[in-house]
Amino acid sequence: MLLDLRSDTVQQGELNLEEDDAPDRGRLMSILDGLNLRYGRGTVLMANAGLAGDKRAWTMKQERRTPGYTTCWNEIPVARA
């Protein structure tokens, strides 16, 4: 756990997985803001909005999840087509 410690002067760079020619999202954001202004706050949301904290808009169904869903490879369901 404490291997490879570095000085506080060393700065870790950010892993950038975005394309260099990523489109400008400014126009999209202004359209979303316009729709929310016209029809009311929260009318249009980004896909990941509402997933944090007590204000969750939806949650996953996890009734069939096993107690060892992250640790036991034998309990992972297999889907075959």
PDB file of N, CA, C and O in Angstrom:
ATOM      1  N   MET A   1       0.816  -1.182   0.000  1.00  0.00           N
ATOM      2  CA  MET A   1       0.000   0.000   0.000  1.00  0.00           C
ATOM      3  C   MET A   1       0.864   1.253   0.000  1.00  0.00           C
ATOM      4  O   MET A   1       0.540   2.217  -0.666  1.00  0.00           O
ATOM      5  N   LEU A   2       1.942   1.255   0.721  1.00  0.00           N
ATOM      6  CA  LEU A   2       2.775   2.443   0.811  1.00  0.00           C
ATOM      7  C   LEU A   2       4.013   2.357  -0.074  1.00  0.00           C
ATOM      8  O   LEU A   2       5.022   2.981   0.202  1.00  0.00           O
ATOM      9  N   LEU A   3       3.921   1.606  -1.137  1.00  0.00           N
ATOM     10  CA  LEU A   3       5.036   1.497  -2.065  1.00  0.00           C
ATOM     11  C   LEU A   3       5.004   2.661  -3.044  1.00  0.00           C
ATOM     12  O   LEU A   3       3.957   3.232  -3.332  1.00  0.00           O
ATOM     13  N   ASP A   4       6.148   2.981  -3.577  1.00  0.00           N
ATOM     14  CA  ASP A   4       6.267   4.009  -4.609  1.00  0.00           C
ATOM     15  C   ASP A   4       5.782   5.381  -4.128  1.00  0.00           C
ATOM     16  O   ASP A   4       5.064   6.076  -4.821  1.00  0.00           O
ATOM     17  N   LEU A   5       6.157   5.770  -2.895  1.00  0.00           N
ATOM     18  CA  LEU A   5       5.804   7.086  -2.372  1.00  0.00           C
ATOM     19  C   LEU A   5       6.623   8.149  -3.088  1.00  0.00           C
ATOM     20  O   LEU A   5       7.778   7.943  -3.425  1.00  0.00           O
ATOM     21  N   ARG A   6       6.021   9.274  -3.315  1.00  0.00           N
ATOM     22  CA  ARG A   6       6.685  10.368  -4.021  1.00  0.00           C
ATOM     23  C   ARG A   6       6.668  11.631  -3.169  1.00  0.00           C
ATOM     24  O   ARG A   6       5.833  11.792  -2.287  1.00  0.00           O
ATOM     25  N   SER A   7       7.538  12.525  -3.509  1.00  0.00           N
ATOM     26  CA  SER A   7       7.582  13.819  -2.851  1.00  0.00           C
ATOM     27  C   SER A   7       6.326  14.610  -3.198  1.00  0.00           C
ATOM     28  O   SER A   7       5.705  14.397  -4.238  1.00  0.00           O
ATOM     29  N   ASP A   8       5.968  15.563  -2.328  1.00  0.00           N
ATOM     30  CA  ASP A   8       4.779  16.369  -2.610  1.00  0.00           C
ATOM     31  C   ASP A   8       4.999  17.351  -3.757  1.00  0.00           C
ATOM     32  O   ASP A   8       4.070  17.996  -4.220  1.00  0.00           O
ATOM     33  N   THR A   9       6.230  17.462  -4.240  1.00  0.00           N
ATOM     34  CA  THR A   9       6.497  18.330  -5.385  1.00  0.00           C
ATOM     35  C   THR A   9       6.210  17.631  -6.709  1.00  0.00           C
ATOM     36  O   THR A   9       6.111  18.278  -7.741  1.00  0.00           O
ATOM     37  N   VAL A  10       6.043  16.300  -6.682  1.00  0.00           N
ATOM     38  CA  VAL A  10       5.742  15.549  -7.902  1.00  0.00           C
ATOM     39  C   VAL A  10       4.249  15.661  -8.168  1.00  0.00           C
ATOM     40  O   VAL A  10       3.424  15.441  -7.287  1.00  0.00           O
ATOM     41  N   GLN A  11       3.921  16.029  -9.389  1.00  0.00           N
ATOM     42  CA  GLN A  11       2.527  16.183  -9.750  1.00  0.00           C
ATOM     43  C   GLN A  11       2.144  15.108 -10.754  1.00  0.00           C
ATOM     44  O   GLN A  11       2.819  14.939 -11.774  1.00  0.00           O
ATOM     45  N   GLN A  12       1.077  14.371 -10.455  1.00  0.00           N
ATOM     46  CA  GLN A  12       0.620  13.344 -11.379  1.00  0.00           C
ATOM     47  C   GLN A  12      -0.262  13.988 -12.426  1.00  0.00           C
ATOM     48  O   GLN A  12      -1.195  14.718 -12.115  1.00  0.00           O
ATOM     49  N   GLY A  13       0.028  13.694 -13.686  1.00  0.00           N
ATOM     50  CA  GLY A  13      -0.770  14.232 -14.769  1.00  0.00           C
ATOM     51  C   GLY A  13      -2.114  13.551 -14.873  1.00  0.00           C
ATOM     52  O   GLY A  13      -2.354  12.498 -14.297  1.00  0.00           O
ATOM     53  N   GLU A  14      -3.008  14.168 -15.616  1.00  0.00           N
ATOM     54  CA  GLU A  14      -4.343  13.623 -15.801  1.00  0.00           C
ATOM     55  C   GLU A  14      -4.365  12.736 -17.036  1.00  0.00           C
ATOM     56  O   GLU A  14      -3.766  13.060 -18.055  1.00  0.00           O
ATOM     57  N   LEU A  15      -5.036  11.604 -16.930  1.00  0.00           N
ATOM     58  CA  LEU A  15      -5.185  10.714 -18.064  1.00  0.00           C
ATOM     59  C   LEU A  15      -6.273  11.283 -18.963  1.00  0.00           C
ATOM     60  O   LEU A  15      -7.440  11.324 -18.598  1.00  0.00           O
ATOM     61  N   ASN A  16      -5.897  11.732 -20.122  1.00  0.00           N
ATOM     62  CA  ASN A  16      -6.845  12.374 -21.035  1.00  0.00           C
ATOM     63  C   ASN A  16      -7.252  11.375 -22.105  1.00  0.00           C
ATOM     64  O   ASN A  16      -6.471  11.057 -23.007  1.00  0.00           O
ATOM     65  N   LEU A  17      -8.470  10.863 -22.019  1.00  0.00           N
ATOM     66  CA  LEU A  17      -8.959   9.901 -22.994  1.00  0.00           C
ATOM     67  C   LEU A  17      -9.847  10.545 -24.048  1.00  0.00           C
ATOM     68  O   LEU A  17     -10.404   9.860 -24.896  1.00  0.00           O
ATOM     69  N   GLU A  18     -10.013  11.847 -23.972  1.00  0.00           N
ATOM     70  CA  GLU A  18     -10.828  12.556 -24.954  1.00  0.00           C
ATOM     71  C   GLU A  18     -10.068  12.685 -26.265  1.00  0.00           C
ATOM     72  O   GLU A  18      -8.845  12.762 -26.299  1.00  0.00           O
ATOM     73  N   GLU A  19     -10.816  12.722 -27.348  1.00  0.00           N
ATOM     74  CA  GLU A  19     -10.206  12.940 -28.649  1.00  0.00           C
ATOM     75  C   GLU A  19      -9.689  14.370 -28.716  1.00  0.00           C
ATOM     76  O   GLU A  19     -10.242  15.275 -28.098  1.00  0.00           O
ATOM     77  N   ASP A  20      -8.639  14.574 -29.487  1.00  0.00           N
ATOM     78  CA  ASP A  20      -8.107  15.920 -29.639  1.00  0.00           C
ATOM     79  C   ASP A  20      -9.093  16.828 -30.366  1.00  0.00           C
ATOM     80  O   ASP A  20      -9.140  18.017 -30.138  1.00  0.00           O
ATOM     81  N   ASP A  21      -9.878  16.259 -31.253  1.00  0.00           N
ATOM     82  CA  ASP A  21     -10.846  17.029 -32.024  1.00  0.00           C
ATOM     83  C   ASP A  21     -12.242  16.919 -31.421  1.00  0.00           C
ATOM     84  O   ASP A  21     -13.239  16.798 -32.127  1.00  0.00           O
ATOM     85  N   ALA A  22     -12.327  16.930 -30.090  1.00  0.00           N
ATOM     86  CA  ALA A  22     -13.616  16.815 -29.414  1.00  0.00           C
ATOM     87  C   ALA A  22     -14.484  18.019 -29.774  1.00  0.00           C
ATOM     88  O   ALA A  22     -14.005  19.153 -29.784  1.00  0.00           O
ATOM     89  N   PRO A  23     -15.747  17.781 -30.083  1.00  0.00           N
ATOM     90  CA  PRO A  23     -16.615  18.902 -30.478  1.00  0.00           C
ATOM     91  C   PRO A  23     -16.886  19.841 -29.312  1.00  0.00           C
ATOM     92  O   PRO A  23     -16.870  19.436 -28.148  1.00  0.00           O
ATOM     93  N   ASP A  24     -17.130  21.093 -29.633  1.00  0.00           N
ATOM     94  CA  ASP A  24     -17.450  22.087 -28.623  1.00  0.00           C
ATOM     95  C   ASP A  24     -18.874  21.842 -28.139  1.00  0.00           C
ATOM     96  O   ASP A  24     -19.805  21.747 -28.928  1.00  0.00           O
ATOM     97  N   ARG A  25     -19.054  21.705 -26.842  1.00  0.00           N
ATOM     98  CA  ARG A  25     -20.365  21.415 -26.273  1.00  0.00           C
ATOM     99  C   ARG A  25     -21.088  22.687 -25.809  1.00  0.00           C
ATOM    100  O   ARG A  25     -22.133  22.616 -25.194  1.00  0.00           O
ATOM    101  N   GLY A  26     -20.526  23.829 -26.107  1.00  0.00           N
ATOM    102  CA  GLY A  26     -21.126  25.095 -25.679  1.00  0.00           C
ATOM    103  C   GLY A  26     -22.508  25.311 -26.249  1.00  0.00           C
ATOM    104  O   GLY A  26     -23.429  25.754 -25.551  1.00  0.00           O
ATOM    105  N   ARG A  27     -22.695  24.995 -27.511  1.00  0.00           N
ATOM    106  CA  ARG A  27     -24.004  25.182 -28.155  1.00  0.00           C
ATOM    107  C   ARG A  27     -25.045  24.251 -27.531  1.00  0.00           C
ATOM    108  O   ARG A  27     -26.178  24.651 -27.262  1.00  0.00           O
ATOM    109  N   LEU A  28     -24.657  22.992 -27.311  1.00  0.00           N
ATOM    110  CA  LEU A  28     -25.556  22.032 -26.682  1.00  0.00           C
ATOM    111  C   LEU A  28     -25.973  22.497 -25.292  1.00  0.00           C
ATOM    112  O   LEU A  28     -27.151  22.452 -24.932  1.00  0.00           O
ATOM    113  N   MET A  29     -25.011  22.967 -24.503  1.00  0.00           N
ATOM    114  CA  MET A  29     -25.315  23.423 -23.148  1.00  0.00           C
ATOM    115  C   MET A  29     -26.241  24.633 -23.173  1.00  0.00           C
ATOM    116  O   MET A  29     -27.149  24.737 -22.350  1.00  0.00           O
ATOM    117  N   SER A  30     -26.039  25.542 -24.123  1.00  0.00           N
ATOM    118  CA  SER A  30     -26.908  26.717 -24.185  1.00  0.00           C
ATOM    119  C   SER A  30     -28.326  26.320 -24.595  1.00  0.00           C
ATOM    120  O   SER A  30     -29.301  26.913 -24.119  1.00  0.00           O
ATOM    121  N   ILE A  31     -28.479  25.307 -25.451  1.00  0.00           N
ATOM    122  CA  ILE A  31     -29.810  24.823 -25.823  1.00  0.00           C
ATOM    123  C   ILE A  31     -30.489  24.173 -24.618  1.00  0.00           C
ATOM    124  O   ILE A  31     -31.677  24.416 -24.354  1.00  0.00           O
ATOM    125  N   LEU A  32     -29.749  23.346 -23.866  1.00  0.00           N
ATOM    126  CA  LEU A  32     -30.312  22.743 -22.658  1.00  0.00           C
ATOM    127  C   LEU A  32     -30.727  23.810 -21.647  1.00  0.00           C
ATOM    128  O   LEU A  32     -31.802  23.720 -21.040  1.00  0.00           O
ATOM    129  N   ASP A  33     -29.893  24.822 -21.479  1.00  0.00           N
ATOM    130  CA  ASP A  33     -30.227  25.908 -20.562  1.00  0.00           C
ATOM    131  C   ASP A  33     -31.473  26.650 -21.026  1.00  0.00           C
ATOM    132  O   ASP A  33     -32.332  27.016 -20.226  1.00  0.00           O
ATOM    133  N   GLY A  34     -31.590  26.868 -22.337  1.00  0.00           N
ATOM    134  CA  GLY A  34     -32.770  27.536 -22.878  1.00  0.00           C
ATOM    135  C   GLY A  34     -34.045  26.742 -22.654  1.00  0.00           C
ATOM    136  O   GLY A  34     -35.088  27.305 -22.300  1.00  0.00           O
ATOM    137  N   LEU A  35     -33.988  25.424 -22.860  1.00  0.00           N
ATOM    138  CA  LEU A  35     -35.158  24.582 -22.621  1.00  0.00           C
ATOM    139  C   LEU A  35     -35.560  24.589 -21.150  1.00  0.00           C
ATOM    140  O   LEU A  35     -36.752  24.679 -20.821  1.00  0.00           O
ATOM    141  N   ASN A  36     -34.574  24.514 -20.267  1.00  0.00           N
ATOM    142  CA  ASN A  36     -34.867  24.540 -18.836  1.00  0.00           C
ATOM    143  C   ASN A  36     -35.402  25.901 -18.389  1.00  0.00           C
ATOM    144  O   ASN A  36     -36.246  25.979 -17.503  1.00  0.00           O
ATOM    145  N   LEU A  37     -34.950  26.953 -19.027  1.00  0.00           N
ATOM    146  CA  LEU A  37     -35.451  28.284 -18.708  1.00  0.00           C
ATOM    147  C   LEU A  37     -36.900  28.426 -19.178  1.00  0.00           C
ATOM    148  O   LEU A  37     -37.748  28.967 -18.473  1.00  0.00           O
ATOM    149  N   ARG A  38     -37.179  27.895 -20.350  1.00  0.00           N
ATOM    150  CA  ARG A  38     -38.519  28.025 -20.932  1.00  0.00           C
ATOM    151  C   ARG A  38     -39.553  27.127 -20.245  1.00  0.00           C
ATOM    152  O   ARG A  38     -40.671  27.552 -19.972  1.00  0.00           O
ATOM    153  N   TYR A  39     -39.185  25.863 -19.987  1.00  0.00           N
ATOM    154  CA  TYR A  39     -40.156  24.897 -19.484  1.00  0.00           C
ATOM    155  C   TYR A  39     -40.013  24.576 -17.997  1.00  0.00           C
ATOM    156  O   TYR A  39     -40.757  23.762 -17.478  1.00  0.00           O
ATOM    157  N   GLY A  40     -39.043  25.172 -17.351  1.00  0.00           N
ATOM    158  CA  GLY A  40     -38.878  24.954 -15.915  1.00  0.00           C
ATOM    159  C   GLY A  40     -37.595  24.205 -15.608  1.00  0.00           C
ATOM    160  O   GLY A  40     -37.142  23.354 -16.366  1.00  0.00           O
ATOM    161  N   ARG A  41     -37.045  24.539 -14.466  1.00  0.00           N
ATOM    162  CA  ARG A  41     -35.776  23.954 -14.039  1.00  0.00           C
ATOM    163  C   ARG A  41     -35.897  22.435 -13.903  1.00  0.00           C
ATOM    164  O   ARG A  41     -36.855  21.923 -13.338  1.00  0.00           O
ATOM    165  N   GLY A  42     -34.912  21.715 -14.430  1.00  0.00           N
ATOM    166  CA  GLY A  42     -34.885  20.266 -14.322  1.00  0.00           C
ATOM    167  C   GLY A  42     -35.696  19.541 -15.374  1.00  0.00           C
ATOM    168  O   GLY A  42     -35.860  18.333 -15.301  1.00  0.00           O
ATOM    169  N   THR A  43     -36.237  20.260 -16.372  1.00  0.00           N
ATOM    170  CA  THR A  43     -37.000  19.606 -17.430  1.00  0.00           C
ATOM    171  C   THR A  43     -36.104  18.706 -18.261  1.00  0.00           C
ATOM    172  O   THR A  43     -36.446  17.567 -18.544  1.00  0.00           O
ATOM    173  N   VAL A  44     -34.952  19.210 -18.649  1.00  0.00           N
ATOM    174  CA  VAL A  44     -33.983  18.448 -19.429  1.00  0.00           C
ATOM    175  C   VAL A  44     -32.721  18.306 -18.594  1.00  0.00           C
ATOM    176  O   VAL A  44     -32.172  19.291 -18.118  1.00  0.00           O
ATOM    177  N   LEU A  45     -32.277  17.063 -18.411  1.00  0.00           N
ATOM    178  CA  LEU A  45     -31.086  16.794 -17.609  1.00  0.00           C
ATOM    179  C   LEU A  45     -30.089  15.981 -18.422  1.00  0.00           C
ATOM    180  O   LEU A  45     -30.464  15.304 -19.383  1.00  0.00           O
ATOM    181  N   MET A  46     -28.853  16.013 -18.003  1.00  0.00           N
ATOM    182  CA  MET A  46     -27.848  15.144 -18.593  1.00  0.00           C
ATOM    183  C   MET A  46     -28.122  13.721 -18.114  1.00  0.00           C
ATOM    184  O   MET A  46     -28.770  13.508 -17.095  1.00  0.00           O
ATOM    185  N   ALA A  47     -27.613  12.735 -18.830  1.00  0.00           N
ATOM    186  CA  ALA A  47     -27.908  11.332 -18.528  1.00  0.00           C
ATOM    187  C   ALA A  47     -27.450  10.918 -17.133  1.00  0.00           C
ATOM    188  O   ALA A  47     -28.070  10.076 -16.503  1.00  0.00           O
ATOM    189  N   ASN A  48     -26.380  11.505 -16.618  1.00  0.00           N
ATOM    190  CA  ASN A  48     -25.868  11.090 -15.313  1.00  0.00           C
ATOM    191  C   ASN A  48     -26.395  11.944 -14.173  1.00  0.00           C
ATOM    192  O   ASN A  48     -25.990  11.766 -13.038  1.00  0.00           O
ATOM    193  N   ALA A  49     -27.292  12.852 -14.431  1.00  0.00           N
ATOM    194  CA  ALA A  49     -27.808  13.726 -13.383  1.00  0.00           C
ATOM    195  C   ALA A  49     -28.727  12.952 -12.447  1.00  0.00           C
ATOM    196  O   ALA A  49     -29.449  12.063 -12.848  1.00  0.00           O
ATOM    197  N   GLY A  50     -28.690  13.300 -11.202  1.00  0.00           N
ATOM    198  CA  GLY A  50     -29.575  12.683 -10.229  1.00  0.00           C
ATOM    199  C   GLY A  50     -29.095  11.348  -9.709  1.00  0.00           C
ATOM    200  O   GLY A  50     -29.871  10.572  -9.197  1.00  0.00           O
ATOM    201  N   LEU A  51     -27.804  11.061  -9.832  1.00  0.00           N
ATOM    202  CA  LEU A  51     -27.299   9.771  -9.392  1.00  0.00           C
ATOM    203  C   LEU A  51     -26.550   9.845  -8.074  1.00  0.00           C
ATOM    204  O   LEU A  51     -26.076   8.842  -7.595  1.00  0.00           O
ATOM    205  N   ALA A  52     -26.419  10.998  -7.491  1.00  0.00           N
ATOM    206  CA  ALA A  52     -25.605  11.123  -6.283  1.00  0.00           C
ATOM    207  C   ALA A  52     -26.454  11.509  -5.080  1.00  0.00           C
ATOM    208  O   ALA A  52     -27.383  12.298  -5.185  1.00  0.00           O
ATOM    209  N   GLY A  53     -26.129  10.927  -3.967  1.00  0.00           N
ATOM    210  CA  GLY A  53     -26.740  11.319  -2.707  1.00  0.00           C
ATOM    211  C   GLY A  53     -28.187  10.903  -2.552  1.00  0.00           C
ATOM    212  O   GLY A  53     -28.672   9.980  -3.191  1.00  0.00           O
ATOM    213  N   ASP A  54     -28.893  11.633  -1.704  1.00  0.00           N
ATOM    214  CA  ASP A  54     -30.285  11.321  -1.394  1.00  0.00           C
ATOM    215  C   ASP A  54     -31.245  11.805  -2.475  1.00  0.00           C
ATOM    216  O   ASP A  54     -32.426  11.484  -2.439  1.00  0.00           O
ATOM    217  N   LYS A  55     -30.776  12.595  -3.403  1.00  0.00           N
ATOM    218  CA  LYS A  55     -31.651  13.160  -4.430  1.00  0.00           C
ATOM    219  C   LYS A  55     -31.666  12.306  -5.701  1.00  0.00           C
ATOM    220  O   LYS A  55     -31.849  12.818  -6.790  1.00  0.00           O
ATOM    221  N   ARG A  56     -31.483  11.022  -5.566  1.00  0.00           N
ATOM    222  CA  ARG A  56     -31.453  10.149  -6.727  1.00  0.00           C
ATOM    223  C   ARG A  56     -32.812  10.112  -7.408  1.00  0.00           C
ATOM    224  O   ARG A  56     -33.832   9.901  -6.770  1.00  0.00           O
ATOM    225  N   ALA A  57     -32.803  10.293  -8.705  1.00  0.00           N
ATOM    226  CA  ALA A  57     -34.037  10.221  -9.476  1.00  0.00           C
ATOM    227  C   ALA A  57     -34.399   8.767  -9.748  1.00  0.00           C
ATOM    228  O   ALA A  57     -35.564   8.436  -9.894  1.00  0.00           O
ATOM    229  N   TRP A  58     -33.416   7.905  -9.834  1.00  0.00           N
ATOM    230  CA  TRP A  58     -33.667   6.481 -10.084  1.00  0.00           C
ATOM    231  C   TRP A  58     -32.497   5.686  -9.531  1.00  0.00           C
ATOM    232  O   TRP A  58     -31.425   6.211  -9.318  1.00  0.00           O
ATOM    233  N   THR A  59     -32.721   4.423  -9.311  1.00  0.00           N
ATOM    234  CA  THR A  59     -31.660   3.534  -8.857  1.00  0.00           C
ATOM    235  C   THR A  59     -31.761   2.209  -9.601  1.00  0.00           C
ATOM    236  O   THR A  59     -32.801   1.884 -10.172  1.00  0.00           O
ATOM    237  N   MET A  60     -30.687   1.461  -9.575  1.00  0.00           N
ATOM    238  CA  MET A  60     -30.679   0.154 -10.212  1.00  0.00           C
ATOM    239  C   MET A  60     -31.483  -0.834  -9.382  1.00  0.00           C
ATOM    240  O   MET A  60     -31.546  -0.723  -8.167  1.00  0.00           O
ATOM    241  N   LYS A  61     -32.063  -1.809 -10.076  1.00  0.00           N
ATOM    242  CA  LYS A  61     -32.704  -2.907  -9.363  1.00  0.00           C
ATOM    243  C   LYS A  61     -31.616  -3.899  -9.002  1.00  0.00           C
ATOM    244  O   LYS A  61     -30.863  -4.334  -9.855  1.00  0.00           O
ATOM    245  N   GLN A  62     -31.521  -4.240  -7.730  1.00  0.00           N
ATOM    246  CA  GLN A  62     -30.453  -5.123  -7.283  1.00  0.00           C
ATOM    247  C   GLN A  62     -30.985  -6.277  -6.447  1.00  0.00           C
ATOM    248  O   GLN A  62     -30.286  -6.806  -5.588  1.00  0.00           O
ATOM    249  N   GLU A  63     -32.223  -6.697  -6.713  1.00  0.00           N
ATOM    250  CA  GLU A  63     -32.813  -7.765  -5.917  1.00  0.00           C
ATOM    251  C   GLU A  63     -32.076  -9.085  -6.097  1.00  0.00           C
ATOM    252  O   GLU A  63     -32.023  -9.899  -5.196  1.00  0.00           O
ATOM    253  N   ARG A  64     -31.518  -9.324  -7.258  1.00  0.00           N
ATOM    254  CA  ARG A  64     -30.879 -10.605  -7.544  1.00  0.00           C
ATOM    255  C   ARG A  64     -29.363 -10.593  -7.306  1.00  0.00           C
ATOM    256  O   ARG A  64     -28.684 -11.542  -7.632  1.00  0.00           O
ATOM    257  N   ARG A  65     -28.858  -9.517  -6.785  1.00  0.00           N
ATOM    258  CA  ARG A  65     -27.429  -9.410  -6.509  1.00  0.00           C
ATOM    259  C   ARG A  65     -27.056 -10.319  -5.341  1.00  0.00           C
ATOM    260  O   ARG A  65     -27.745 -10.363  -4.330  1.00  0.00           O
ATOM    261  N   THR A  66     -25.959 -11.033  -5.481  1.00  0.00           N
ATOM    262  CA  THR A  66     -25.517 -11.922  -4.411  1.00  0.00           C
ATOM    263  C   THR A  66     -24.675 -11.140  -3.405  1.00  0.00           C
ATOM    264  O   THR A  66     -24.137 -10.082  -3.729  1.00  0.00           O
ATOM    265  N   PRO A  67     -24.526 -11.645  -2.187  1.00  0.00           N
ATOM    266  CA  PRO A  67     -23.700 -10.939  -1.198  1.00  0.00           C
ATOM    267  C   PRO A  67     -22.244 -10.782  -1.639  1.00  0.00           C
ATOM    268  O   PRO A  67     -21.580  -9.843  -1.243  1.00  0.00           O
ATOM    269  N   GLY A  68     -21.741 -11.703  -2.457  1.00  0.00           N
ATOM    270  CA  GLY A  68     -20.352 -11.607  -2.908  1.00  0.00           C
ATOM    271  C   GLY A  68     -20.251 -11.127  -4.343  1.00  0.00           C
ATOM    272  O   GLY A  68     -19.384 -11.577  -5.082  1.00  0.00           O
ATOM    273  N   TYR A  69     -21.119 -10.187  -4.747  1.00  0.00           N
ATOM    274  CA  TYR A  69     -21.173  -9.779  -6.151  1.00  0.00           C
ATOM    275  C   TYR A  69     -19.893  -9.135  -6.669  1.00  0.00           C
ATOM    276  O   TYR A  69     -19.686  -9.066  -7.866  1.00  0.00           O
ATOM    277  N   THR A  70     -19.025  -8.679  -5.779  1.00  0.00           N
ATOM    278  CA  THR A  70     -17.774  -8.091  -6.243  1.00  0.00           C
ATOM    279  C   THR A  70     -16.565  -8.978  -5.999  1.00  0.00           C
ATOM    280  O   THR A  70     -15.482  -8.656  -6.456  1.00  0.00           O
ATOM    281  N   THR A  71     -16.754 -10.063  -5.293  1.00  0.00           N
ATOM    282  CA  THR A  71     -15.593 -10.855  -4.916  1.00  0.00           C
ATOM    283  C   THR A  71     -15.622 -12.299  -5.376  1.00  0.00           C
ATOM    284  O   THR A  71     -14.587 -12.935  -5.435  1.00  0.00           O
ATOM    285  N   CYS A  72     -16.769 -12.858  -5.675  1.00  0.00           N
ATOM    286  CA  CYS A  72     -16.859 -14.271  -5.994  1.00  0.00           C
ATOM    287  C   CYS A  72     -17.163 -14.473  -7.477  1.00  0.00           C
ATOM    288  O   CYS A  72     -18.283 -14.243  -7.936  1.00  0.00           O
ATOM    289  N   TRP A  73     -16.162 -14.901  -8.247  1.00  0.00           N
ATOM    290  CA  TRP A  73     -16.320 -15.100  -9.688  1.00  0.00           C
ATOM    291  C   TRP A  73     -17.358 -16.175 -10.005  1.00  0.00           C
ATOM    292  O   TRP A  73     -18.010 -16.136 -11.030  1.00  0.00           O
ATOM    293  N   ASN A  74     -17.523 -17.147  -9.122  1.00  0.00           N
ATOM    294  CA  ASN A  74     -18.479 -18.230  -9.363  1.00  0.00           C
ATOM    295  C   ASN A  74     -19.929 -17.776  -9.276  1.00  0.00           C
ATOM    296  O   ASN A  74     -20.823 -18.436  -9.769  1.00  0.00           O
ATOM    297  N   GLU A  75     -20.187 -16.649  -8.632  1.00  0.00           N
ATOM    298  CA  GLU A  75     -21.556 -16.165  -8.461  1.00  0.00           C
ATOM    299  C   GLU A  75     -21.964 -15.159  -9.536  1.00  0.00           C
ATOM    300  O   GLU A  75     -23.093 -14.669  -9.512  1.00  0.00           O
ATOM    301  N   ILE A  76     -21.083 -14.867 -10.481  1.00  0.00           N
ATOM    302  CA  ILE A  76     -21.428 -13.938 -11.552  1.00  0.00           C
ATOM    303  C   ILE A  76     -22.323 -14.668 -12.553  1.00  0.00           C
ATOM    304  O   ILE A  76     -21.982 -15.724 -13.061  1.00  0.00           O
ATOM    305  N   PRO A  77     -23.518 -14.114 -12.837  1.00  0.00           N
ATOM    306  CA  PRO A  77     -24.405 -14.787 -13.792  1.00  0.00           C
ATOM    307  C   PRO A  77     -23.818 -14.758 -15.194  1.00  0.00           C
ATOM    308  O   PRO A  77     -23.136 -13.808 -15.579  1.00  0.00           O
ATOM    309  N   VAL A  78     -24.108 -15.794 -15.962  1.00  0.00           N
ATOM    310  CA  VAL A  78     -23.631 -15.888 -17.340  1.00  0.00           C
ATOM    311  C   VAL A  78     -24.823 -15.866 -18.265  1.00  0.00           C
ATOM    312  O   VAL A  78     -25.782 -16.629 -18.072  1.00  0.00           O
ATOM    313  N   ALA A  79     -24.801 -14.987 -19.243  1.00  0.00           N
ATOM    314  CA  ALA A  79     -25.872 -14.925 -20.235  1.00  0.00           C
ATOM    315  C   ALA A  79     -25.377 -15.521 -21.533  1.00  0.00           C
ATOM    316  O   ALA A  79     -24.288 -15.197 -22.012  1.00  0.00           O
ATOM    317  N   ARG A  80     -26.137 -16.426 -22.069  1.00  0.00           N
ATOM    318  CA  ARG A  80     -25.779 -17.072 -23.333  1.00  0.00           C
ATOM    319  C   ARG A  80     -26.866 -16.780 -24.344  1.00  0.00           C
ATOM    320  O   ARG A  80     -28.039 -16.833 -24.029  1.00  0.00           O
ATOM    321  N   ALA A  81     -26.449 -16.538 -25.565  1.00  0.00           N
ATOM    322  CA  ALA A  81     -27.428 -16.268 -26.635  1.00  0.00           C
ATOM    323  C   ALA A  81     -27.516 -17.444 -27.571  1.00  0.00           C
ATOM    324  O   ALA A  81     -26.642 -18.237 -27.724  1.00  0.00           O
TER     325      ALA A  81
END
